[in-house]
Tab-separated table of C-alpha atoms (C1' of nucleotides) in Angstrom:
chain	number	residue	atom	x	y	z
A	187	MET	CA	12.140	-20.535	43.998
A	188	PRO	CA	13.076	-16.980	44.716
A	189	LYS	CA	10.244	-14.453	44.530
A	190	PRO	CA	11.811	-11.180	43.600
A	191	SER	CA	9.821	-8.350	45.161
A	192	VAL	CA	11.500	-5.594	43.238
A	193	PRO	CA	13.108	-7.089	40.122
A	194	GLN	CA	10.117	-7.708	37.831
A	195	PRO	CA	8.686	-4.160	37.599
A	196	GLU	CA	11.990	-2.385	37.708
A	197	ARG	CA	13.511	-4.623	35.230
A	198	GLN	CA	10.685	-3.961	32.748
A	199	GLU	CA	10.990	-0.242	33.390
A	200	LYS	CA	14.704	-0.235	32.554
A	201	LEU	CA	14.053	-2.302	29.504
A	202	GLN	CA	11.641	0.274	28.346
A	203	VAL	CA	14.190	2.964	28.804
A	204	ILE	CA	16.719	0.917	26.745
A	205	LEU	CA	14.118	0.324	24.055
A	206	ARG	CA	13.396	4.004	23.859
A	207	HIS	CA	16.972	4.942	23.348
A	208	ALA	CA	17.505	2.095	20.926
A	209	ALA	CA	14.581	3.184	18.814
A	210	GLN	CA	16.004	6.674	18.765
A	211	VAL	CA	19.403	5.454	17.644
A	212	PHE	CA	17.998	3.054	15.051
A	213	CYS	CA	15.877	5.817	13.742
A	214	GLU	CA	18.755	8.148	13.281
A	215	LYS	CA	21.356	5.784	11.877
A	216	GLY	CA	19.321	2.951	10.555
A	217	TYR	CA	19.336	-0.587	11.998
A	218	GLU	CA	22.563	-1.749	10.272
A	219	GLY	CA	24.252	1.620	10.674
A	220	ALA	CA	23.565	1.742	14.402
A	221	SER	CA	25.859	-0.127	16.787
A	222	ILE	CA	25.125	-1.606	20.164
A	223	ARG	CA	27.786	0.672	21.453
A	224	ASP	CA	25.716	3.693	20.203
A	225	ILE	CA	22.831	2.374	22.167
A	226	SER	CA	24.945	1.732	25.193
A	227	ARG	CA	26.277	5.315	25.053
A	228	SER	CA	22.842	6.743	24.453
A	229	SER	CA	21.099	4.831	27.169
A	230	GLY	CA	23.978	5.078	29.720
A	231	VAL	CA	23.968	1.349	30.192
A	232	SER	CA	27.284	-0.382	29.685
A	233	LEU	CA	27.872	-2.523	26.644
A	234	ALA	CA	27.734	-5.746	28.524
A	235	GLY	CA	25.082	-4.488	30.824
A	236	LEU	CA	22.677	-4.256	27.817
A	237	TYR	CA	22.861	-8.010	27.411
A	238	HIS	CA	21.202	-8.492	30.777
A	239	TYR	CA	18.019	-7.090	29.163
A	240	ILE	CA	18.184	-8.264	25.628
A	241	LYS	CA	19.560	-11.269	23.901
A	242	SER	CA	20.743	-9.697	20.673
A	243	LYS	CA	20.570	-6.639	18.435
A	244	GLN	CA	17.845	-8.206	16.396
A	245	GLN	CA	15.715	-8.796	19.522
A	246	LEU	CA	16.076	-5.152	20.260
A	247	LEU	CA	14.468	-4.167	16.930
A	248	TYR	CA	11.920	-6.891	17.242
A	249	LEU	CA	10.758	-5.756	20.629
A	250	ILE	CA	10.343	-2.128	19.346
A	251	GLN	CA	8.510	-3.162	16.208
A	252	ILE	CA	6.278	-5.717	17.680
A	253	HIS	CA	5.143	-3.548	20.498
A	254	THR	CA	4.484	-0.610	18.247
A	255	PHE	CA	2.585	-2.606	15.730
A	256	LYS	CA	0.451	-4.546	18.288
A	257	THR	CA	-0.341	-1.244	20.001
A	258	ILE	CA	-1.500	0.547	16.851
A	259	LEU	CA	-3.468	-2.515	15.794
A	260	ALA	CA	-5.175	-2.841	19.171
A	261	GLN	CA	-5.995	0.881	19.155
A	262	LEU	CA	-7.462	0.537	15.643
A	263	GLU	CA	-9.615	-2.397	16.569
A	264	ASN	CA	-10.770	-0.608	19.598
A	265	SER	CA	-11.648	2.584	17.628
A	266	LEU	CA	-13.433	0.523	15.015
A	267	SER	CA	-15.632	-1.443	17.401
A	268	GLY	CA	-19.327	-0.598	16.932
A	269	VAL	CA	-18.815	1.376	13.743
A	270	MET	CA	-20.874	0.146	10.901
A	271	GLU	CA	-20.532	2.540	8.102
A	272	PRO	CA	-17.607	1.413	5.904
A	273	VAL	CA	-16.630	4.959	4.857
A	274	GLU	CA	-16.496	6.091	8.410
A	275	LYS	CA	-14.524	2.961	9.278
A	276	LEU	CA	-11.979	4.019	6.648
A	277	ARG	CA	-11.748	7.544	8.013
A	278	ILE	CA	-11.177	6.201	11.460
A	279	LEU	CA	-8.393	3.938	10.179
A	280	VAL	CA	-6.669	6.956	8.562
A	281	HIS	CA	-7.061	9.038	11.634
A	282	ASN	CA	-5.770	6.267	13.890
A	283	HIS	CA	-2.824	5.602	11.755
A	284	LEU	CA	-1.686	9.147	11.329
A	285	ASP	CA	-2.456	10.004	14.872
A	286	TYR	CA	-0.156	7.302	15.979
A	287	PHE	CA	2.408	8.109	13.319
A	288	LEU	CA	2.782	11.725	14.390
A	289	GLN	CA	2.773	10.871	18.040
A	290	HIS	CA	5.340	8.150	17.795
A	291	PRO	CA	7.383	9.189	14.741
A	292	VAL	CA	10.480	7.325	15.782
A	293	GLU	CA	8.874	3.965	16.269
A	294	MET	CA	6.707	4.353	13.207
A	295	LYS	CA	9.659	5.216	11.005
A	296	LEU	CA	11.289	2.043	12.260
A	297	LEU	CA	8.180	0.114	11.317
A	298	ALA	CA	8.016	1.625	7.862
A	299	HIS	CA	11.749	1.810	7.062
A	300	GLU	CA	13.251	-1.216	8.726
A	301	ASP	CA	10.863	-3.643	7.189
A	302	GLU	CA	13.485	-6.112	5.991
A	303	ALA	CA	16.040	-5.941	8.842
A	304	LEU	CA	14.613	-8.827	10.891
A	305	GLU	CA	15.132	-12.473	10.049
A	306	GLY	CA	13.628	-15.826	10.985
A	307	THR	CA	10.962	-16.003	13.653
A	308	PHE	CA	11.300	-12.319	14.537
A	309	ARG	CA	10.437	-11.383	11.058
A	310	LYS	CA	7.552	-13.753	10.736
A	311	GLU	CA	5.876	-12.539	13.893
A	312	VAL	CA	6.084	-8.844	12.916
A	313	LEU	CA	4.822	-9.782	9.379
A	314	GLU	CA	1.896	-11.608	10.859
A	315	VAL	CA	0.719	-8.492	12.774
A	316	LYS	CA	1.170	-6.434	9.626
A	317	ARG	CA	-0.821	-8.956	7.634
A	318	ARG	CA	-3.753	-8.544	10.139
A	319	TYR	CA	-3.482	-4.761	9.937
A	320	VAL	CA	-3.597	-4.618	6.175
A	321	GLU	CA	-6.385	-7.269	6.215
A	322	ILE	CA	-8.639	-4.864	8.207
A	323	ALA	CA	-8.077	-2.145	5.653
A	324	LEU	CA	-8.790	-4.512	2.768
A	325	GLU	CA	-11.990	-5.665	4.472
A	326	ILE	CA	-13.218	-2.156	4.960
A	327	PHE	CA	-12.486	-1.385	1.346
A	328	GLU	CA	-14.424	-4.486	0.238
A	329	GLU	CA	-17.317	-3.343	2.407
A	330	MET	CA	-17.216	-0.017	0.616
A	331	ARG	CA	-17.307	-1.783	-2.724
A	332	GLY	CA	-20.169	-3.937	-1.469
A	333	ALA	CA	-21.998	-0.698	-0.858
A	334	GLY	CA	-21.571	0.234	-4.449
A	335	VAL	CA	-18.419	2.333	-4.182
A	336	ALA	CA	-15.200	2.045	-6.151
A	337	ARG	CA	-16.224	-1.017	-8.114
A	338	ARG	CA	-13.774	-0.416	-10.829
A	339	LEU	CA	-10.705	-0.216	-8.625
A	340	ASN	CA	-8.194	-2.926	-7.852
A	341	PRO	CA	-8.608	-3.241	-3.997
A	342	ARG	CA	-4.940	-4.219	-3.452
A	343	VAL	CA	-3.652	-1.235	-5.325
A	344	ALA	CA	-6.142	1.137	-3.754
A	345	VAL	CA	-5.494	0.021	-0.178
A	346	LEU	CA	-1.737	-0.115	-0.560
A	347	SER	CA	-1.678	3.285	-2.160
A	348	LEU	CA	-3.536	4.533	0.825
A	349	PHE	CA	-0.858	3.020	3.089
A	350	GLY	CA	1.663	4.680	0.725
A	351	MET	CA	0.282	8.083	1.356
A	352	MET	CA	0.202	7.594	5.097
A	353	ASN	CA	3.538	5.737	5.600
A	354	TRP	CA	5.449	8.015	3.237
A	355	THR	CA	4.749	10.899	5.643
A	356	TYR	CA	7.792	9.854	7.717
A	357	THR	CA	10.001	11.054	4.965
A	358	TRP	CA	8.569	14.590	4.696
A	359	HIS	CA	6.434	15.660	7.573
A	360	ARG	CA	7.931	18.383	9.755
A	361	ALA	CA	5.934	19.151	12.837
A	362	GLU	CA	6.775	22.900	12.682
A	363	MET	CA	5.324	23.515	9.270
A	364	ASP	CA	3.010	20.706	8.303
A	365	PRO	CA	-0.576	20.019	9.400
A	366	ARG	CA	-1.155	18.199	12.576
A	367	ALA	CA	-2.505	14.662	12.754
A	368	ASP	CA	-6.181	15.570	12.587
A	369	ALA	CA	-5.898	17.932	9.629
A	370	LEU	CA	-3.459	15.688	7.784
A	371	ALA	CA	-5.856	12.732	8.299
A	372	GLU	CA	-8.801	14.755	6.982
A	373	THR	CA	-6.771	15.768	3.886
A	374	ILE	CA	-5.482	12.270	3.085
A	375	ALA	CA	-8.748	10.569	3.757
A	376	GLY	CA	-10.496	13.201	1.599
A	377	MET	CA	-7.964	12.695	-1.112
A	378	PHE	CA	-8.418	8.906	-1.021
A	379	LEU	CA	-12.230	9.126	-1.101
A	380	HIS	CA	-12.765	12.033	-3.394
A	381	GLY	CA	-9.479	12.886	-5.058
A	382	VAL	CA	-8.114	16.417	-5.428
A	383	MET	CA	-10.620	17.347	-8.165
A	384	ASN	CA	-13.754	17.955	-6.202
A	385	GLY	CA	-16.573	17.589	-8.621
A	386	HIS	CA	-15.261	16.671	-12.077
A	387	GLY	CA	-12.690	19.219	-12.928
A	388	ASP	CA	-14.195	22.436	-11.748
A	389	THR	CA	-14.462	24.000	-8.358
A	390	ARG	CA	-17.495	22.827	-6.728
A	391	ALA	CA	-16.724	21.716	-3.230
A	392	LYS	CA	-19.427	19.578	-1.776
A	393	SER	CA	-19.823	18.812	1.847
A	394	VAL	CA	-17.463	16.005	1.582
A	395	ARG	CA	-17.577	14.706	5.200
A	396	PRO	CA	-20.356	12.203	5.720
A	397	ALA	CA	-19.215	10.877	9.023
A	398	GLY	CA	-16.266	10.733	11.204
A	399	ALA	CA	-16.648	14.195	12.612
A	400	ARG	CA	-17.008	12.819	16.191
A	401	LEU	CA	-14.383	10.190	16.475
A	402	ARG	CA	-12.404	12.261	18.882
A	403	ASN	CA	-13.853	10.502	21.909
A	404	ARG	CA	-12.853	7.174	20.446
A	405	ARG	CA	-9.193	7.787	20.528
A	406	ALA	CA	-8.466	9.392	23.805
A	407	ARG	CA	-6.760	6.463	25.355
A	408	ALA	CA	-3.659	5.573	27.201
A	409	ASP	CA	-0.664	4.578	25.101
A	410	ASN	CA	2.868	4.476	26.183
A	411	LEU	CA	5.898	3.036	24.537
B	235	MET	CA	50.697	12.554	-24.583
B	236	PRO	CA	49.355	9.037	-24.655
B	237	LYS	CA	46.089	8.686	-26.552
B	238	PRO	CA	44.502	5.453	-25.284
B	239	SER	CA	42.450	3.997	-28.007
B	240	VAL	CA	40.794	1.446	-25.862
B	241	PRO	CA	40.887	2.524	-22.238
B	242	GLN	CA	38.268	5.240	-22.043
B	243	PRO	CA	35.159	3.336	-23.364
B	244	GLU	CA	36.162	0.065	-21.715
B	245	ARG	CA	36.711	1.689	-18.453
B	246	GLN	CA	33.255	3.274	-18.433
B	247	GLU	CA	31.727	-0.081	-19.401
B	248	LYS	CA	33.270	-1.958	-16.606
B	249	LEU	CA	32.301	0.864	-14.189
B	250	GLN	CA	28.746	0.309	-15.380
B	251	VAL	CA	28.926	-3.357	-14.664
B	252	ILE	CA	30.201	-2.649	-11.159
B	253	LEU	CA	27.471	-0.110	-10.606
B	254	ARG	CA	24.771	-2.632	-11.713
B	255	HIS	CA	26.032	-5.252	-9.354
B	256	ALA	CA	26.473	-2.738	-6.527
B	257	ALA	CA	22.884	-1.489	-7.062
B	258	GLN	CA	21.646	-5.121	-6.762
B	259	VAL	CA	23.645	-5.756	-3.536
B	260	PHE	CA	22.679	-2.448	-1.982
B	261	CYS	CA	19.069	-3.176	-2.814
B	262	GLU	CA	19.107	-6.649	-1.249
B	263	LYS	CA	21.079	-5.918	1.910
B	264	GLY	CA	20.718	-2.204	2.347
B	265	TYR	CA	23.550	0.337	1.981
B	266	GLU	CA	24.946	-0.177	5.488
B	267	GLY	CA	24.247	-3.882	5.495
B	268	ALA	CA	26.081	-4.423	2.198
B	269	SER	CA	29.870	-4.687	2.177
B	270	ILE	CA	32.371	-3.872	-0.467
B	271	ARG	CA	33.347	-7.511	-0.297
B	272	ASP	CA	29.764	-8.395	-1.261
B	273	ILE	CA	29.986	-6.254	-4.305
B	274	SER	CA	33.400	-7.563	-5.114
B	275	ARG	CA	32.097	-11.149	-4.976
B	276	SER	CA	28.898	-10.267	-6.960
B	277	SER	CA	30.759	-8.351	-9.681
B	278	GLY	CA	33.765	-10.663	-9.948
B	279	VAL	CA	36.180	-7.792	-9.433
B	280	SER	CA	38.702	-8.197	-6.639
B	281	LEU	CA	38.366	-6.144	-3.520
B	282	ALA	CA	41.280	-3.906	-4.370
B	283	GLY	CA	40.434	-3.869	-7.992
B	284	LEU	CA	37.168	-2.068	-7.214
B	285	TYR	CA	39.074	0.923	-5.924
B	286	HIS	CA	40.447	1.557	-9.452
B	287	TYR	CA	36.955	2.460	-10.534
B	288	ILE	CA	35.520	4.083	-7.488
B	289	LYS	CA	36.932	6.172	-4.654
B	290	SER	CA	34.751	4.972	-1.769
B	291	LYS	CA	31.552	3.026	-0.924
B	292	GLN	CA	29.727	6.300	-0.688
B	293	GLN	CA	30.683	7.315	-4.103
B	294	LEU	CA	29.325	3.968	-5.279
B	295	LEU	CA	25.859	4.762	-3.993
B	296	TYR	CA	26.175	8.437	-5.169
B	297	LEU	CA	26.844	7.331	-8.724
B	298	ILE	CA	23.834	5.027	-8.782
B	299	GLN	CA	21.455	7.530	-7.231
B	300	ILE	CA	22.525	10.621	-9.198
B	301	HIS	CA	22.421	8.729	-12.520
B	302	THR	CA	19.025	7.273	-11.777
B	303	PHE	CA	17.568	10.567	-10.588
B	304	LYS	CA	18.958	12.621	-13.460
B	305	THR	CA	17.653	10.097	-15.983
B	306	ILE	CA	14.130	9.994	-14.601
B	307	LEU	CA	14.175	13.812	-14.301
B	308	ALA	CA	15.290	14.268	-17.879
B	309	GLN	CA	12.821	11.772	-19.098
B	310	LEU	CA	10.011	13.633	-17.277
B	311	GLU	CA	11.055	16.998	-18.668
B	312	ASN	CA	11.141	15.506	-22.114
B	313	SER	CA	7.683	13.919	-21.821
B	314	LEU	CA	6.287	17.126	-20.449
B	315	SER	CA	7.562	19.365	-23.235
B	316	GLY	CA	4.803	20.877	-25.288
B	317	VAL	CA	2.001	19.798	-22.943
B	318	MET	CA	-0.180	22.582	-21.721
B	319	GLU	CA	-3.045	21.093	-19.818
B	320	PRO	CA	-2.069	20.786	-16.125
B	321	VAL	CA	-4.152	17.682	-15.511
B	322	GLU	CA	-2.553	15.950	-18.472
B	323	LYS	CA	0.832	17.039	-17.202
B	324	LEU	CA	0.085	15.367	-13.915
B	325	ARG	CA	-0.962	12.176	-15.624
B	326	ILE	CA	2.195	12.173	-17.545
B	327	LEU	CA	4.214	12.627	-14.451
B	328	VAL	CA	2.563	9.667	-12.829
B	329	HIS	CA	3.029	7.505	-15.832
B	330	ASN	CA	6.651	8.505	-16.202
B	331	HIS	CA	7.449	7.857	-12.594
B	332	LEU	CA	5.755	4.493	-12.317
B	333	ASP	CA	7.114	3.490	-15.718
B	334	TYR	CA	10.583	4.085	-14.632
B	335	PHE	CA	9.920	2.605	-11.218
B	336	LEU	CA	8.743	-0.733	-12.500
B	337	GLN	CA	11.416	-0.818	-15.236
B	338	HIS	CA	14.272	-0.053	-12.870
B	339	PRO	CA	12.949	-1.425	-9.577
B	340	VAL	CA	16.448	-1.916	-7.975
B	341	GLU	CA	17.677	1.615	-8.649
B	342	MET	CA	14.388	3.246	-7.699
B	343	LYS	CA	14.195	1.329	-4.377
B	344	LEU	CA	17.710	2.654	-3.678
B	345	LEU	CA	16.463	6.189	-4.408
B	346	ALA	CA	13.435	5.800	-2.139
B	347	HIS	CA	14.907	3.741	0.594
B	348	GLU	CA	18.504	4.959	0.949
B	349	ASP	CA	17.573	8.619	1.167
B	350	GLU	CA	19.725	9.358	4.212
B	351	ALA	CA	22.793	7.171	3.530
B	352	LEU	CA	24.906	9.754	1.782
B	353	GLU	CA	26.602	12.665	3.429
B	354	GLY	CA	28.220	15.896	2.603
B	355	THR	CA	28.486	16.923	-1.012
B	356	PHE	CA	27.163	13.619	-2.335
B	357	ARG	CA	23.997	14.103	-0.366
B	358	LYS	CA	23.537	17.753	-1.350
B	359	GLU	CA	23.831	16.966	-5.024
B	360	VAL	CA	21.232	14.245	-4.961
B	361	LEU	CA	18.938	16.358	-2.845
B	362	GLU	CA	19.208	19.188	-5.389
B	363	VAL	CA	17.930	16.898	-8.171
B	364	LYS	CA	15.170	15.690	-5.939
B	365	ARG	CA	14.214	19.283	-5.123
B	366	ARG	CA	13.904	20.011	-8.864
B	367	TYR	CA	11.817	16.939	-9.395
B	368	VAL	CA	9.378	17.736	-6.578
B	369	GLU	CA	9.234	21.254	-7.738
B	370	ILE	CA	7.897	20.220	-11.083
B	371	ALA	CA	5.131	18.340	-9.407
B	372	LEU	CA	4.349	21.249	-7.183
B	373	GLU	CA	4.210	23.592	-10.108
B	374	ILE	CA	1.807	21.310	-11.988
B	375	PHE	CA	-0.365	21.169	-8.964
B	376	GLU	CA	-0.382	24.873	-8.606
B	377	GLU	CA	-1.394	25.199	-12.248
B	378	MET	CA	-4.311	22.867	-11.514
B	379	ARG	CA	-5.324	25.088	-8.749
B	380	GLY	CA	-4.956	28.111	-10.934
B	381	ALA	CA	-7.469	26.462	-13.205
B	382	GLY	CA	-9.975	26.164	-10.346
B	383	VAL	CA	-9.233	22.701	-9.099
B	384	ALA	CA	-8.413	21.522	-5.596
B	385	ARG	CA	-8.426	24.956	-4.123
B	386	ARG	CA	-9.015	23.676	-0.560
B	387	LEU	CA	-6.068	21.408	-0.446
B	388	ASN	CA	-2.612	21.953	1.020
B	389	PRO	CA	-0.412	21.632	-2.055
B	390	ARG	CA	2.537	20.251	-0.180
B	391	VAL	CA	0.468	17.563	1.473
B	392	ALA	CA	-1.310	16.681	-1.782
B	393	VAL	CA	1.839	16.375	-3.884
B	394	LEU	CA	3.899	14.565	-1.268
B	395	SER	CA	1.035	12.167	-0.752
B	396	LEU	CA	1.032	11.444	-4.448
B	397	PHE	CA	4.693	10.669	-4.207
B	398	GLY	CA	3.852	8.495	-1.257
B	399	MET	CA	1.421	6.418	-3.346
B	400	MET	CA	4.004	6.056	-6.129
B	401	ASN	CA	7.105	5.510	-4.114
B	402	TRP	CA	5.559	3.091	-1.657
B	403	THR	CA	4.996	0.744	-4.511
B	404	TYR	CA	8.542	-0.590	-4.038
B	405	THR	CA	7.442	-2.235	-0.829
B	406	TRP	CA	4.538	-4.180	-2.198
B	407	HIS	CA	4.513	-4.383	-6.035
B	408	ARG	CA	5.047	-7.899	-7.341
B	409	ALA	CA	5.400	-8.139	-11.138
B	410	GLU	CA	3.641	-11.504	-11.289
B	411	MET	CA	0.435	-10.463	-9.648
B	412	ASP	CA	0.170	-6.692	-9.735
B	413	PRO	CA	-0.788	-4.360	-12.618
B	414	ARG	CA	1.863	-3.266	-14.994
B	415	ALA	CA	3.105	0.274	-15.116
B	416	ASP	CA	0.390	1.612	-17.412
B	417	ALA	CA	-2.593	0.247	-15.526
B	418	LEU	CA	-0.937	1.097	-12.216
B	419	ALA	CA	-0.384	4.663	-13.247
B	420	GLU	CA	-3.953	4.999	-14.467
B	421	THR	CA	-5.259	3.679	-11.209
B	422	ILE	CA	-3.067	5.933	-9.074
B	423	ALA	CA	-3.565	9.015	-11.136
B	424	GLY	CA	-7.273	8.302	-11.112
B	425	MET	CA	-7.325	8.050	-7.327
B	426	PHE	CA	-5.329	11.137	-6.920
B	427	LEU	CA	-7.594	13.054	-9.244
B	428	HIS	CA	-10.981	11.674	-8.376
B	429	GLY	CA	-10.591	9.448	-5.366
B	430	VAL	CA	-12.085	6.040	-4.931
B	431	MET	CA	-15.605	7.256	-4.637
B	432	ASN	CA	-16.555	8.035	-8.196
B	433	GLY	CA	-19.452	10.375	-8.043
B	434	HIS	CA	-20.196	11.100	-4.362
B	435	GLY	CA	-20.751	7.878	-2.597
B	436	ASP	CA	-22.697	5.767	-4.992
B	437	THR	CA	-21.888	3.668	-7.952
B	438	ARG	CA	-21.999	5.826	-11.078
B	439	ALA	CA	-18.733	5.687	-12.984
B	440	LYS	CA	-18.417	8.757	-14.990
B	441	SER	CA	-15.945	9.179	-17.794
B	442	VAL	CA	-13.250	10.209	-15.537
B	443	ARG	CA	-10.514	10.624	-18.019
B	444	PRO	CA	-10.419	14.073	-19.558
B	445	ALA	CA	-6.998	13.847	-21.153
B	446	GLY	CA	-3.990	11.708	-21.223
B	447	ALA	CA	-5.711	8.776	-22.869
B	448	ARG	CA	-3.138	8.663	-25.590
B	449	LEU	CA	0.076	9.249	-23.662
B	450	ARG	CA	2.046	7.162	-26.021
B	451	ASN	CA	1.663	4.007	-27.906
B	452	ARG	CA	0.932	2.156	-24.695
B	453	ARG	CA	-1.571	-0.565	-24.090
B	454	ALA	CA	-4.739	1.177	-23.159
B	455	ARG	CA	-5.853	-1.636	-20.918
B	456	ALA	CA	-7.681	-1.239	-17.559
B	457	ASP	CA	-6.480	-2.835	-14.452
B	458	ASN	CA	-7.746	-6.283	-13.463
B	459	LEU	CA	-7.450	-8.856	-10.762
C	88	DA	C1'	24.592	-18.889	49.913
C	89	DT	C1'	22.384	-17.855	46.045
C	90	DT	C1'	20.591	-14.793	42.681
C	91	DT	C1'	20.446	-10.530	40.266
C	92	DA	C1'	22.481	-6.252	38.356
C	93	DC	C1'	26.181	-4.548	36.343
C	94	DC	C1'	30.660	-3.732	33.882
C	95	DG	C1'	35.794	-3.665	32.083
C	96	DA	C1'	38.075	-6.268	29.155
C	97	DA	C1'	38.522	-9.174	25.680
C	98	DC	C1'	36.999	-12.461	21.769
C	99	DG	C1'	37.034	-13.534	16.786
C	100	DA	C1'	35.098	-11.742	12.833
C	101	DA	C1'	34.129	-8.418	9.497
C	102	DC	C1'	34.624	-3.792	8.028
C	103	DG	C1'	36.468	0.068	4.440
C	104	DT	C1'	40.558	1.102	2.588
C	105	DT	C1'	45.541	0.931	1.172
C	106	DC	C1'	50.077	-1.124	-0.218
C	107	DG	C1'	53.185	-3.234	-3.121
C	108	DA	C1'	53.962	-6.128	-6.542
C	109	DA	C1'	52.860	-8.396	-10.752
C	110	DC	C1'	50.888	-8.456	-15.538
C	111	DG	C1'	50.346	-6.833	-20.396
C	112	DG	C1'	50.226	-4.076	-24.240
C	113	DA	C1'	51.667	0.177	-26.534
C	114	DA	C1'	55.418	3.660	-27.317
C	115	DG	C1'	60.272	5.116	-27.844
C	116	DC	C1'	64.591	3.951	-29.756
C	117	DG	C1'	68.685	1.493	-31.671
D	149	DC	C1'	63.149	-5.958	-35.671
D	150	DG	C1'	64.419	-6.705	-30.532
D	151	DC	C1'	64.635	-4.292	-26.261
D	152	DT	C1'	63.316	-1.135	-22.757
D	153	DT	C1'	60.353	1.918	-20.639
D	154	DC	C1'	56.107	3.085	-19.139
D	155	DC	C1'	51.374	3.144	-17.678
D	156	DG	C1'	46.703	1.419	-16.860
D	157	DT	C1'	44.886	-2.696	-14.632
D	158	DT	C1'	44.631	-6.169	-11.367
D	159	DC	C1'	44.819	-8.538	-6.954
D	160	DG	C1'	46.704	-11.030	-2.607
D	161	DA	C1'	47.710	-9.442	1.626
D	162	DA	C1'	47.542	-6.603	5.113
D	163	DC	C1'	46.321	-2.100	7.615
D	164	DG	C1'	43.823	-0.247	11.653
D	165	DT	C1'	39.165	0.077	13.270
D	166	DT	C1'	34.830	-1.348	14.665
D	167	DC	C1'	31.402	-4.780	14.940
D	168	DG	C1'	28.161	-8.093	18.050
D	169	DT	C1'	28.800	-10.903	21.633
D	170	DT	C1'	30.860	-13.246	25.777
D	171	DC	C1'	33.778	-13.985	29.863
D	172	DG	C1'	34.908	-13.402	34.474
D	173	DG	C1'	34.424	-10.873	38.087
D	174	DT	C1'	32.555	-7.430	41.803
D	175	DA	C1'	28.823	-5.569	44.660
D	176	DA	C1'	24.484	-5.570	46.619
D	177	DA	C1'	20.201	-7.760	47.875
D	178	DT	C1'	17.657	-11.695	49.349
DNA sequence: ATTTACCGAACGAACGTTCGAACGGAAGCG
DNA sequence: CGCTTCCGTTCGAACGTTCGTTCGGTAAAT
């Protein structure tokens, strides 16, 4: 039973390098449009050499997606712990989502755009994490309704529309001209909660920020790829 | 000078059949993941036979996208003609978009999902129609601001978030369980205009529908489930 | 001596596209 | 009318390329 002193950590490190390059290539050319040879070229590892770290092209996408999703989910659960107010929970969710989105645009585009590329077990496992993630948002929304808010709305439509606003950003957000994560999250959370018509059709701008002003300390955490 | 009595119309008809099958295949397997052979099999036209109607795989996607986009744009401009109230214009835009989306889910998914598949002139031409389409939404939003609404919002973020809500539907809307176009449009337009918190955090449901109640002869039913 | 890391070369399959020939009906002509 | 010419349509077969993956081997480290 050989106990490799070096292999384990170095192997994982190199796998991470490969995954980073693979994510970049998948992002640029799409999963189907990207070839293993593209990833080989980009990462500097030979074509055959890649297969010492992965078993297939599908597994490559799977590893990227599952890691990204589990990370953003764990970060969300952590940020949410201890928070009671449903509306603040929702603001935290939006901040967390967009923060991660703009900090890891490549991986998040892969999550949003390559939703149907995986098959079989890979697909099921990623979908399971996604289900949990959406479930959290739905529960928060139901809590808001329980507190007497948005009773007339279809929760599924409302929550998935919120995800639509957030996830669609990968198609248009340009770092050099658009708001950064914090401002973007404020805007989108504000739109979701109060709409674009502050008041009922005229100007009045109330102080539309009940909570969530100090969730900065919650999110300063270590995240790597 | 041969004057073909039959050829012209029949040729166009058969092309339409091919385009329909191609759209279906592209929708199911993605543009890169779908092969010309898949389309050949699906449409019943031989592999070589396809090339009598199209010049390349890219042109196939181009023809689908450009036709879909020009149709929905023309329909929008038509529905908008004569309407003065900005808020009603916006409601019409949302209704028009979601109406078309749910009536042509395959083509609209292609428009939303295969945004980066085309290259060169094909790409530019589709982007040009898209630009005009988004421009209309932006102008409407600016008119709303001119009327004293939503002054504090970044128009680009607001409008693209609205498109996010609408376009993201292709990832989750199931005809058998989700609201139909009318109800969906009401909900999304309502969320965009007034947010999910009717009033400012408590229950009261005001009459939040200033105009656009009689868009057409549609069912005026609220959303359920 | 065994295991791990790595790679050049090759595998068979599938890709988008093209070729060359066959088919079928209308047009030209005696 | 028969016969030929022509042209749009169709397709089996093949083109050359690229695909994901594997094989067989070398080099270094344990």
